[in-house]
Coordinates of C-alpha atoms and ligand atoms in Angstrom, one line a residue:
M1119 CA -92.7 41.7 -36.3
T1120 CA -93.3 41.4 -40.1
D1121 CA -90.3 41.7 -42.4
V1122 CA -91.4 45.1 -43.6
A1123 CA -91.8 46.4 -40.1
K1124 CA -88.4 45.0 -39.2
Y1125 CA -86.8 46.6 -42.3
R1126 CA -88.4 49.9 -41.4
S1127 CA -87.1 49.9 -37.8
Y1128 CA -83.6 49.0 -39.0
S1129 CA -83.6 51.7 -41.6
K1130 CA -84.8 54.2 -39.0
F1131 CA -81.7 53.2 -36.8
E1132 CA -79.4 53.4 -39.8
E1133 CA -80.8 56.9 -40.5
F1134 CA -79.9 57.8 -36.9
L1135 CA -76.4 56.5 -37.3
H1136 CA -76.0 58.2 -40.6
N1137 CA -77.2 61.5 -39.1
F1138 CA -74.9 61.1 -36.2
Y1139 CA -71.8 60.5 -38.4
S1140 CA -72.7 63.2 -40.9
L1141 CA -73.0 65.7 -38.2
S1142 CA -69.7 64.7 -36.7
Q1143 CA -68.1 65.4 -40.1
T1144 CA -69.9 68.7 -40.9
A1145 CA -69.3 70.0 -37.4
R1146 CA -65.6 69.5 -37.9
I1147 CA -65.5 71.4 -41.2
Y1148 CA -68.1 74.2 -41.0
S1149 CA -68.8 77.0 -38.6
K1150 CA -71.6 76.8 -36.1
N1151 CA -74.1 78.9 -38.2
H1152 CA -73.5 77.2 -41.5
T1153 CA -76.7 75.8 -43.1
L1154 CA -75.2 72.3 -43.3
V1155 CA -74.4 72.3 -39.6
L1156 CA -77.9 73.6 -38.6
E1157 CA -79.6 71.1 -40.9
G1158 CA -77.4 68.3 -39.5
I1159 CA -78.4 69.1 -35.9
E1160 CA -82.0 69.2 -36.9
K1161 CA -81.8 65.8 -38.7
F1162 CA -79.9 64.3 -35.8
S1163 CA -82.5 65.5 -33.3
E1164 CA -85.3 64.2 -35.5
S1165 CA -83.9 60.8 -35.7
I1166 CA -83.3 60.7 -31.9
N1167 CA -87.0 61.5 -31.5
S1168 CA -88.1 58.8 -33.9
C1169 CA -85.8 56.1 -32.5
M1170 CA -85.9 56.7 -28.7
E1171 CA -88.8 54.6 -27.5
N1172 CA -87.9 54.5 -23.8
E1173 CA -85.5 56.4 -21.4
S1174 CA -82.4 56.2 -23.6
L1175 CA -81.0 55.4 -27.1
T1176 CA -77.8 53.5 -27.3
F1177 CA -75.5 52.5 -30.2
K1178 CA -72.8 50.1 -29.4
I1179 CA -70.1 48.1 -31.3
S1180 CA -69.6 44.5 -30.3
N1181 CA -67.3 42.1 -32.3
D1182 CA -67.2 44.6 -35.2
Q1183 CA -71.0 44.7 -35.4
L1184 CA -73.2 47.6 -34.7
Y1185 CA -76.2 47.5 -32.4
V1186 CA -78.8 50.1 -31.6
D1187 CA -80.6 49.3 -28.4
D1188 CA -79.4 45.7 -28.5
K1189 CA -80.7 45.2 -32.1
K1190 CA -78.0 44.1 -34.4
L1191 CA -78.0 46.1 -37.6
P1192 CA -77.4 44.3 -40.9
Y1193 CA -74.0 44.9 -42.4
N1194 CA -74.5 44.9 -46.2
R1195 CA -73.5 46.8 -49.3
T1196 CA -75.7 49.7 -48.3
T1197 CA -74.5 50.0 -44.7
K1198 CA -70.9 48.9 -45.1
N1199 CA -69.3 52.4 -45.6
L1200 CA -71.3 54.0 -42.9
F1201 CA -70.7 51.2 -40.3
D1202 CA -67.0 51.0 -41.1
N1203 CA -66.7 54.8 -40.7
I1204 CA -68.5 54.7 -37.3
I1205 CA -66.5 51.8 -36.0
R1206 CA -63.2 53.5 -36.9
Y1207 CA -64.5 56.8 -35.5
C1208 CA -65.2 55.2 -32.2
D1209 CA -62.1 53.1 -32.3
T1210 CA -59.8 56.1 -32.4
R1211 CA -61.7 57.6 -29.5
D1212 CA -61.5 54.5 -27.3
L1213 CA -65.2 54.1 -27.5
D1214 CA -67.5 51.1 -28.0
G1215 CA -70.5 53.4 -28.3
V1216 CA -72.6 56.2 -26.9
R1217 CA -75.8 56.2 -24.9
L1218 CA -78.1 59.2 -25.1
F1219 CA -80.6 59.9 -22.3
K1220 CA -84.1 61.3 -22.7
S1221 CA -83.0 64.7 -21.7
V1222 CA -81.1 65.0 -25.0
K1223 CA -84.5 66.0 -26.5
L1224 CA -84.3 69.2 -24.4
A1225 CA -80.7 70.0 -25.4
S1226 CA -80.1 73.2 -27.4
A1227 CA -78.5 73.1 -30.9
E1228 CA -75.4 74.7 -29.3
E1229 CA -75.1 71.9 -26.8
I1230 CA -75.4 69.2 -29.5
L1231 CA -72.8 71.0 -31.6
A1232 CA -70.5 71.3 -28.5
F1233 CA -70.9 67.6 -27.9
M1234 CA -70.1 66.7 -31.5
R1235 CA -67.0 68.9 -31.6
L1236 CA -65.7 67.6 -28.3
L1237 CA -66.2 64.1 -29.6
D1238 CA -64.4 64.9 -32.8
I1239 CA -61.4 66.6 -31.2
S1240 CA -61.0 63.8 -28.6
G1241 CA -59.7 61.6 -31.4
Q1242 CA -56.5 63.7 -31.5
Q1243 CA -55.8 63.4 -27.7
P1244 CA -53.4 60.9 -26.2
E1245 CA -56.2 59.9 -23.7
P1246 CA -59.4 60.5 -25.8
L1247 CA -61.9 59.2 -23.3
A1248 CA -60.6 61.0 -20.2
W1249 CA -60.2 64.2 -22.2
L1250 CA -63.8 63.8 -23.6
K1251 CA -65.3 63.2 -20.1
D1252 CA -63.6 66.3 -18.8
G1253 CA -64.8 68.3 -21.8
L1254 CA -68.4 67.2 -21.3
A1255 CA -68.3 68.0 -17.6
A1256 CA -66.9 71.5 -18.4
E1257 CA -69.8 72.1 -20.8
N1258 CA -72.3 70.6 -18.2
I1259 CA -73.5 68.1 -20.8
Q1260 CA -75.3 65.3 -18.8
W1261 CA -77.5 63.6 -21.4
V1262 CA -74.8 61.4 -22.8
E1263 CA -72.9 58.4 -21.4
L1264 CA -69.7 57.2 -23.1
I1265 CA -69.2 53.4 -23.5
K1266 CA -65.6 52.6 -23.0
K1267 CA -63.9 50.3 -25.5
T1268 CA -63.5 46.8 -24.2
E1269 CA -61.3 45.4 -26.9
R1270 CA -58.8 43.8 -24.6
P1271 CA -59.9 42.2 -21.4
Q1272 CA -58.5 44.3 -18.6
D1273 CA -59.0 44.4 -14.9
E1274 CA -58.5 47.7 -13.1
E1275 CA -55.0 46.7 -11.9
S1276 CA -53.5 45.5 -15.1
F1277 CA -55.0 48.3 -17.1
K1278 CA -52.4 50.8 -18.3
S1279 CA -53.2 53.7 -20.4
K1280 CA -51.8 54.1 -23.9
A1281 CA -49.5 56.8 -22.7
E1282 CA -48.2 54.7 -19.9
R1283 CA -47.6 51.7 -22.2
R1284 CA -45.6 54.0 -24.6
E1285 CA -43.5 55.3 -21.8
R1286 CA -42.8 51.8 -20.6
A1287 CA -41.9 50.7 -24.1
R1288 CA -39.5 53.7 -24.3
K1289 CA -37.9 52.7 -21.1
D1290 CA -37.5 49.1 -22.2
Y1291 CA -35.9 50.4 -25.4
T1292 CA -33.4 52.5 -23.5
Y1293 CA -32.5 49.7 -21.0
A1294 CA -32.2 47.1 -23.7
K1295 CA -29.9 49.4 -25.7
A1296 CA -27.8 50.1 -22.6
S1297 CA -27.5 46.5 -21.7
V1298 CA -26.4 45.2 -25.1
E1299 CA -23.9 48.1 -25.2
E1300 CA -22.5 47.1 -21.8
V1301 CA -22.1 43.4 -22.9
A1302 CA -20.3 44.5 -26.0
Q1303 CA -18.1 46.9 -24.1
K1304 CA -17.1 44.2 -21.5
I1305 CA -16.2 41.7 -24.3
K1306 CA -14.1 44.4 -26.0
E1307 CA -12.3 45.1 -22.8
G1308 CA -11.7 41.3 -22.3
K1309 CA -12.8 41.3 -18.7
G1310 CA -13.1 37.6 -18.3
E1311 CA -16.5 35.8 -18.5
V1312 CA -19.2 38.4 -19.2
G1313 CA -22.5 37.8 -17.5
V1314 CA -25.9 38.5 -19.2
R1315 CA -28.2 38.3 -16.1
K1316 CA -29.1 41.9 -16.5
T1317 CA -29.8 41.6 -20.2
V1318 CA -32.1 38.6 -19.5
R1319 CA -34.0 40.6 -16.9
V1320 CA -34.5 43.5 -19.4
V1321 CA -35.7 41.0 -22.0
Q1322 CA -38.1 39.4 -19.5
D1323 CA -39.6 42.8 -18.8
M1324 CA -39.9 43.4 -22.5
V1325 CA -41.8 40.2 -22.9
M1326 CA -44.2 41.0 -20.1
N1327 CA -45.0 44.4 -21.6
L1328 CA -45.2 43.0 -25.1
I1329 CA -47.7 40.4 -24.2
E1330 CA -50.0 43.2 -22.9
D1331 CA -49.7 45.4 -26.0
D1332 CA -47.6 44.5 -29.0
E1333 CA -48.7 47.5 -31.1
V1334 CA -46.4 49.9 -29.4
Y1335 CA -43.5 47.5 -29.8
S1336 CA -43.9 47.0 -33.5
A1337 CA -44.0 50.8 -33.9
I1338 CA -41.1 51.5 -31.7
S1339 CA -38.4 51.0 -34.3
T1340 CA -39.3 54.6 -35.4
L1341 CA -37.6 55.7 -32.2
R1342 CA -34.3 55.3 -33.9
V1343 CA -32.4 58.5 -34.4
F1344 CA -30.4 59.0 -37.6
D1345 CA -26.9 59.0 -36.2
D1346 CA -27.2 56.1 -33.9
Y1347 CA -27.3 52.7 -35.7
T1348 CA -25.3 50.0 -34.0
Y1349 CA -27.2 49.3 -30.8
T1350 CA -30.6 50.6 -31.8
H1351 CA -30.5 48.1 -34.7
S1352 CA -30.1 45.3 -32.1
V1353 CA -33.0 46.6 -30.0
N1354 CA -35.2 47.0 -33.1
V1355 CA -34.4 43.5 -34.3
A1356 CA -35.2 42.2 -30.8
M1357 CA -38.5 44.0 -30.5
L1358 CA -39.7 43.1 -34.0
S1359 CA -38.6 39.5 -33.6
M1360 CA -40.5 39.2 -30.3
C1361 CA -43.6 40.7 -32.0
I1362 CA -43.5 38.0 -34.6
G1363 CA -42.9 35.4 -31.8
R1364 CA -45.9 36.7 -29.9
R1365 CA -48.2 36.5 -33.0
I1366 CA -47.3 32.9 -33.5
N1367 CA -48.0 32.2 -29.9
L1368 CA -44.5 31.3 -28.6
S1369 CA -44.4 30.7 -24.9
R1370 CA -43.0 33.4 -22.6
R1371 CA -39.8 31.3 -22.1
N1372 CA -39.3 31.0 -25.8
L1373 CA -40.0 34.7 -26.3
V1374 CA -37.2 35.5 -23.8
N1375 CA -34.8 33.2 -25.6
L1376 CA -35.8 34.8 -29.0
G1377 CA -35.4 38.3 -27.6
M1378 CA -31.9 37.4 -26.2
C1379 CA -30.8 35.9 -29.4
A1380 CA -32.1 38.9 -31.5
L1381 CA -30.6 41.4 -29.1
L1382 CA -27.1 39.8 -29.4
H1383 CA -27.3 38.6 -33.0
D1384 CA -24.7 41.1 -34.3
L1385 CA -22.4 40.8 -31.3
G1386 CA -19.7 39.5 -33.7
K1387 CA -19.5 42.9 -35.3
I1388 CA -17.4 44.2 -32.5
E1389 CA -14.5 42.4 -34.0
I1390 CA -14.8 44.2 -37.3
P1391 CA -12.7 47.4 -37.6
K1392 CA -14.8 50.5 -37.7
E1393 CA -13.3 51.6 -41.0
V1394 CA -14.6 48.4 -42.6
L1395 CA -18.0 48.5 -40.8
H1396 CA -18.8 52.0 -41.8
K1397 CA -17.0 52.1 -45.2
K1398 CA -18.9 54.0 -47.8
E1399 CA -17.1 52.6 -50.8
K1400 CA -17.3 49.1 -52.2
L1401 CA -15.7 46.5 -49.9
D1402 CA -12.8 44.4 -51.2
D1403 CA -12.8 40.6 -50.9
S1404 CA -11.0 40.5 -47.6
E1405 CA -13.2 43.2 -46.1
L1406 CA -16.3 41.4 -47.3
K1407 CA -15.0 38.2 -45.7
L1408 CA -14.6 40.0 -42.4
I1409 CA -18.2 41.2 -42.6
E1410 CA -19.5 37.8 -43.5
E1411 CA -17.8 36.2 -40.6
H1412 CA -19.8 38.3 -38.1
S1413 CA -22.7 35.9 -37.6
L1414 CA -20.4 33.0 -36.9
N1415 CA -18.4 35.3 -34.5
S1416 CA -21.6 36.2 -32.7
S1417 CA -22.2 32.5 -31.9
R1418 CA -18.6 32.1 -30.9
L1419 CA -18.7 35.1 -28.5
M1420 CA -22.0 33.8 -27.1
L1421 CA -20.3 30.6 -26.1
K1422 CA -18.0 32.6 -23.9
L1423 CA -20.7 34.5 -22.1
K1424 CA -21.8 33.5 -18.6
A1425 CA -25.2 31.9 -19.2
S1426 CA -26.9 28.6 -18.7
P1427 CA -25.9 25.9 -21.2
D1428 CA -29.6 25.5 -22.0
S1429 CA -30.1 29.1 -23.1
K1430 CA -26.8 29.2 -24.9
A1431 CA -27.8 26.1 -26.9
R1432 CA -31.1 27.7 -27.9
I1433 CA -29.6 30.9 -29.2
L1434 CA -26.3 29.9 -30.8
V1435 CA -27.6 28.4 -34.0
P1436 CA -30.1 31.2 -34.9
M1437 CA -27.3 33.7 -34.4
F1438 CA -25.2 31.9 -36.9
E1439 CA -28.2 31.6 -39.3
H1440 CA -29.4 35.2 -39.4
H1441 CA -27.8 36.0 -42.8
L1442 CA -28.1 32.5 -44.3
K1443 CA -31.5 33.0 -45.9
Y1444 CA -34.5 30.7 -46.1
D1445 CA -33.0 28.9 -49.2
L1446 CA -29.5 28.9 -47.6
S1447 CA -28.1 31.1 -50.4
G1448 CA -26.8 33.7 -47.9
Y1449 CA -23.7 33.8 -45.8
P1450 CA -21.5 32.4 -44.2
H1451 CA -21.0 30.1 -47.2
A1452 CA -20.9 26.9 -45.2
D1453 CA -21.9 23.4 -46.2
W1454 CA -25.0 23.8 -44.2
K1455 CA -27.9 21.8 -45.5
K1456 CA -30.3 22.0 -42.6
P1457 CA -33.4 24.3 -43.0
L1458 CA -33.2 27.4 -40.8
T1459 CA -34.5 27.1 -37.2
L1460 CA -37.7 29.0 -36.4
F1461 CA -35.7 31.7 -34.5
G1462 CA -33.2 32.0 -37.4
K1463 CA -36.1 32.6 -39.8
I1464 CA -37.7 35.2 -37.5
I1465 CA -34.6 37.1 -36.8
S1466 CA -33.5 37.2 -40.4
I1467 CA -36.9 38.9 -41.3
A1468 CA -36.6 41.5 -38.5
D1469 CA -32.9 42.1 -39.3
K1470 CA -33.5 42.8 -42.9
Y1471 CA -36.5 45.0 -42.4
D1472 CA -34.6 47.1 -39.9
T1473 CA -31.5 47.3 -42.2
L1474 CA -33.6 48.3 -45.2
T1475 CA -35.4 51.1 -43.3
S1476 CA -32.5 52.4 -41.2
S1477 CA -31.1 55.6 -42.4
R1478 CA -27.4 54.8 -42.1
A1479 CA -25.5 57.8 -43.5
Y1480 CA -23.7 55.7 -46.2
R1481 CA -26.9 54.4 -47.8
R1482 CA -27.7 56.2 -50.9
S1483 CA -31.4 55.3 -51.4
L1484 CA -33.7 55.0 -48.5
L1485 CA -36.7 52.7 -48.9
S1486 CA -39.9 53.8 -47.3
P1487 CA -41.1 51.3 -44.8
D1488 CA -44.0 50.0 -47.0
R1489 CA -41.6 49.5 -49.9
A1490 CA -39.2 47.7 -47.6
L1491 CA -42.0 45.3 -46.8
G1492 CA -42.8 45.0 -50.5
Y1493 CA -39.2 44.2 -51.3
M1494 CA -39.1 41.4 -48.7
F1495 CA -42.5 40.0 -49.8
D1496 CA -41.1 39.7 -53.3
R1497 CA -38.4 37.5 -51.9
A1498 CA -40.7 35.3 -49.8
G1499 CA -40.0 31.6 -50.3
K1500 CA -36.4 32.4 -51.4
A1501 CA -34.8 34.7 -48.8
Y1502 CA -37.6 34.6 -46.2
D1503 CA -40.1 32.1 -44.9
P1504 CA -43.3 32.9 -46.8
I1505 CA -45.7 32.3 -43.8
L1506 CA -43.6 34.4 -41.4
I1507 CA -43.4 37.2 -43.9
K1508 CA -47.1 37.3 -44.0
V1509 CA -47.3 37.3 -40.2
F1510 CA -44.8 40.2 -40.2
I1511 CA -46.7 42.3 -42.8
N1512 CA -49.8 41.7 -40.7
I1513 CA -48.1 43.1 -37.6
M1514 CA -46.6 46.1 -39.4
G1515 CA -49.6 46.9 -41.5
V1516 CA -49.4 47.7 -45.2
Y1517 CA -48.1 51.1 -44.3
P1518 CA -46.0 50.7 -41.2
V1519 CA -45.8 53.3 -38.5
G1520 CA -43.2 56.0 -39.5
T1521 CA -44.0 55.8 -43.2
L1522 CA -44.1 59.3 -44.7
M1523 CA -46.7 60.0 -47.4
K1524 CA -47.9 62.6 -49.8
L1525 CA -51.7 62.7 -50.1
D1526 CA -53.8 63.9 -53.0
T1527 CA -54.8 66.9 -50.9
D1528 CA -51.1 67.9 -51.3
E1529 CA -50.6 67.3 -47.6
L1530 CA -47.6 65.5 -46.1
A1531 CA -48.5 62.9 -43.5
L1532 CA -46.8 60.5 -41.2
V1533 CA -48.3 57.1 -40.3
V1534 CA -48.9 57.0 -36.5
S1535 CA -50.9 53.9 -36.2
S1536 CA -51.5 50.9 -38.5
P1537 CA -55.0 49.5 -38.7
S1538 CA -55.9 47.3 -35.7
R1539 CA -59.1 45.9 -37.3
N1540 CA -58.9 43.4 -40.1
F1541 CA -61.1 45.1 -42.6
S1542 CA -59.2 48.4 -42.4
K1543 CA -56.4 48.6 -44.8
R1544 CA -55.4 52.2 -44.3
P1545 CA -53.7 53.8 -41.4
L1546 CA -54.2 56.7 -39.1
V1547 CA -51.8 59.5 -40.1
C1548 CA -50.7 62.8 -38.6
V1549 CA -50.7 65.6 -41.1
L1550 CA -47.5 67.6 -40.9
E1551 CA -47.3 71.3 -41.6
K1552 CA -44.1 73.0 -42.6
E1553 CA -42.7 75.3 -39.9
G1554 CA -39.7 77.2 -41.1
E1555 CA -36.8 75.7 -43.0
G1556 CA -36.8 71.9 -42.9
S1557 CA -38.9 71.6 -39.8
Y1558 CA -42.5 70.3 -39.5
K1559 CA -45.1 70.5 -36.8
K1560 CA -48.1 68.2 -36.1
K1561 CA -51.4 69.5 -37.6
E1562 CA -54.1 66.9 -37.1
I1563 CA -54.7 63.2 -36.9
I1564 CA -56.8 61.8 -39.7
N1565 CA -58.0 58.3 -40.7
L1566 CA -57.1 57.5 -44.3
D1567 CA -59.7 54.7 -44.3
E1568 CA -62.5 57.3 -44.1
R1569 CA -64.9 57.2 -47.0
D1570 CA -67.4 59.6 -48.3
T1571 CA -70.7 58.1 -47.1
E1572 CA -72.5 59.3 -50.3
T1573 CA -70.0 58.2 -52.9
G1574 CA -68.1 55.4 -51.1
N1575 CA -64.8 56.9 -52.3
Y1576 CA -61.9 57.6 -49.9
V1577 CA -61.8 61.1 -48.7
R1578 CA -58.0 61.2 -49.2
D1579 CA -55.7 59.1 -51.3
I1580 CA -52.1 58.2 -51.0
I1581 CA -50.0 59.5 -53.9
E1582 CA -46.4 58.6 -52.9
T1583 CA -44.6 57.2 -49.9
Y1584 CA -41.1 58.2 -48.6
H1585 CA -38.6 57.4 -45.9
P1586 CA -39.0 60.2 -43.3
A1587 CA -35.2 60.8 -43.4
N1588 CA -35.5 62.0 -47.0
F1589 CA -37.4 65.0 -45.5
G1590 CA -35.2 65.4 -42.4
I1591 CA -38.1 64.2 -40.3
Q1592 CA -37.5 62.2 -37.1
P1593 CA -40.8 60.3 -36.7
V1594 CA -40.2 60.0 -32.9
Q1595 CA -40.8 63.7 -32.5
H1596 CA -44.3 63.4 -33.9
I1597 CA -45.3 59.9 -32.9
F1598 CA -44.1 59.2 -29.4
S1599 CA -44.5 62.7 -28.2
S1600 CA -47.7 63.9 -26.6
N1601 CA -47.7 67.4 -28.0
Ligands
FE2_2234 FE1 -25.9 40.7 -39.0
FE2_2235 FE1 -28.3 42.7 -37.9

């Protein structure tokens, strides 16, 4: 094939993808008889006719590259926006591609439009692919085959749906919270040596689930409800720490130790009187001293727990270190010259992030999650390990799940998923609609990384970000619920 012929065949396939994506967008916005929709269907059908040489026509994503009938299409300045849009479009629908069979040439305009609309709406469903398959069956559309996303290697048994994984993470969260609460309660009651076998089991389960899918765990700190700080903080710190640990490839055993240490890092706070712990006014010197002793007290209490000397040894020091800071300028003010341990560095990052974004009643200004990350990034190399901070931002995304934002379309939106692909910088958000006084309902899920294929500009821009508590919004109601 000459270069010119090759170029022509590629541009024909690009045209097909362009017509496919444009129709998906116009079908969403306009009614079925609108000229743009009718024109879009015609162009789509024309490009199918010109591209389909045999029994079928397939476009497929593999390693972030687009293929049409096994021909890799060039990713360049001209095709970049279109390809990025298609990859994201498929990504949110759990698809790697679509195969159209010859009989599509006989499909009516109504059928093609029905397919496009089902495909589009499936992106807002908790189980997009299953929902789409049912929809196509109900419409009796048989000329299309959906190619399921194979992003993670899964065999039939280990595969768990997104909804199942969320449910499991939710259970892990509840069990972890209950178990740390139980340990604290038993210590308070002074009932002899307190065992942590149950807590270890809970953390082991968390590690197993986290290894399968860490996205849901990094997002789970949004489960926190406003009036419940003490133990949810411990669970959040544990989950976020373990996410960092997983990203830097810690072994399962080390992840369990890290999780245990993070879950119990603030145990020493049980010795601080509630009036001091929750005091809204400025603390006096003796109160401050009490607070600053809690990390040392956590280690001291840990010594008394019934656990193997080996695991105690691994978690005592990081507990003591969690407020010391990377440059050792934090507290307790000890003559401690050793650099922080890896666990200490990890937990101090997770701890600070959760503290900055938690909406404790006495905090006056609430930082939005993205600004909390910015605040911490500014202190990299001083308060936090610079490499681990980068790892953490990579996990959370530039706009972490639970960030509330105002868009240039005047819409209010909540981040429901941070980008999973490297080139994507913008999140998936759920547009919220006001429903009576102070309450909001989900409207639609949109991808902020979506660009206009003609101009290359973003379809929507972010104007401002907020902490959801400033609007009385509990992210969990919109993110972890299926309705
Ligand atoms: Fe602490
Ligand atoms: Fe803490």
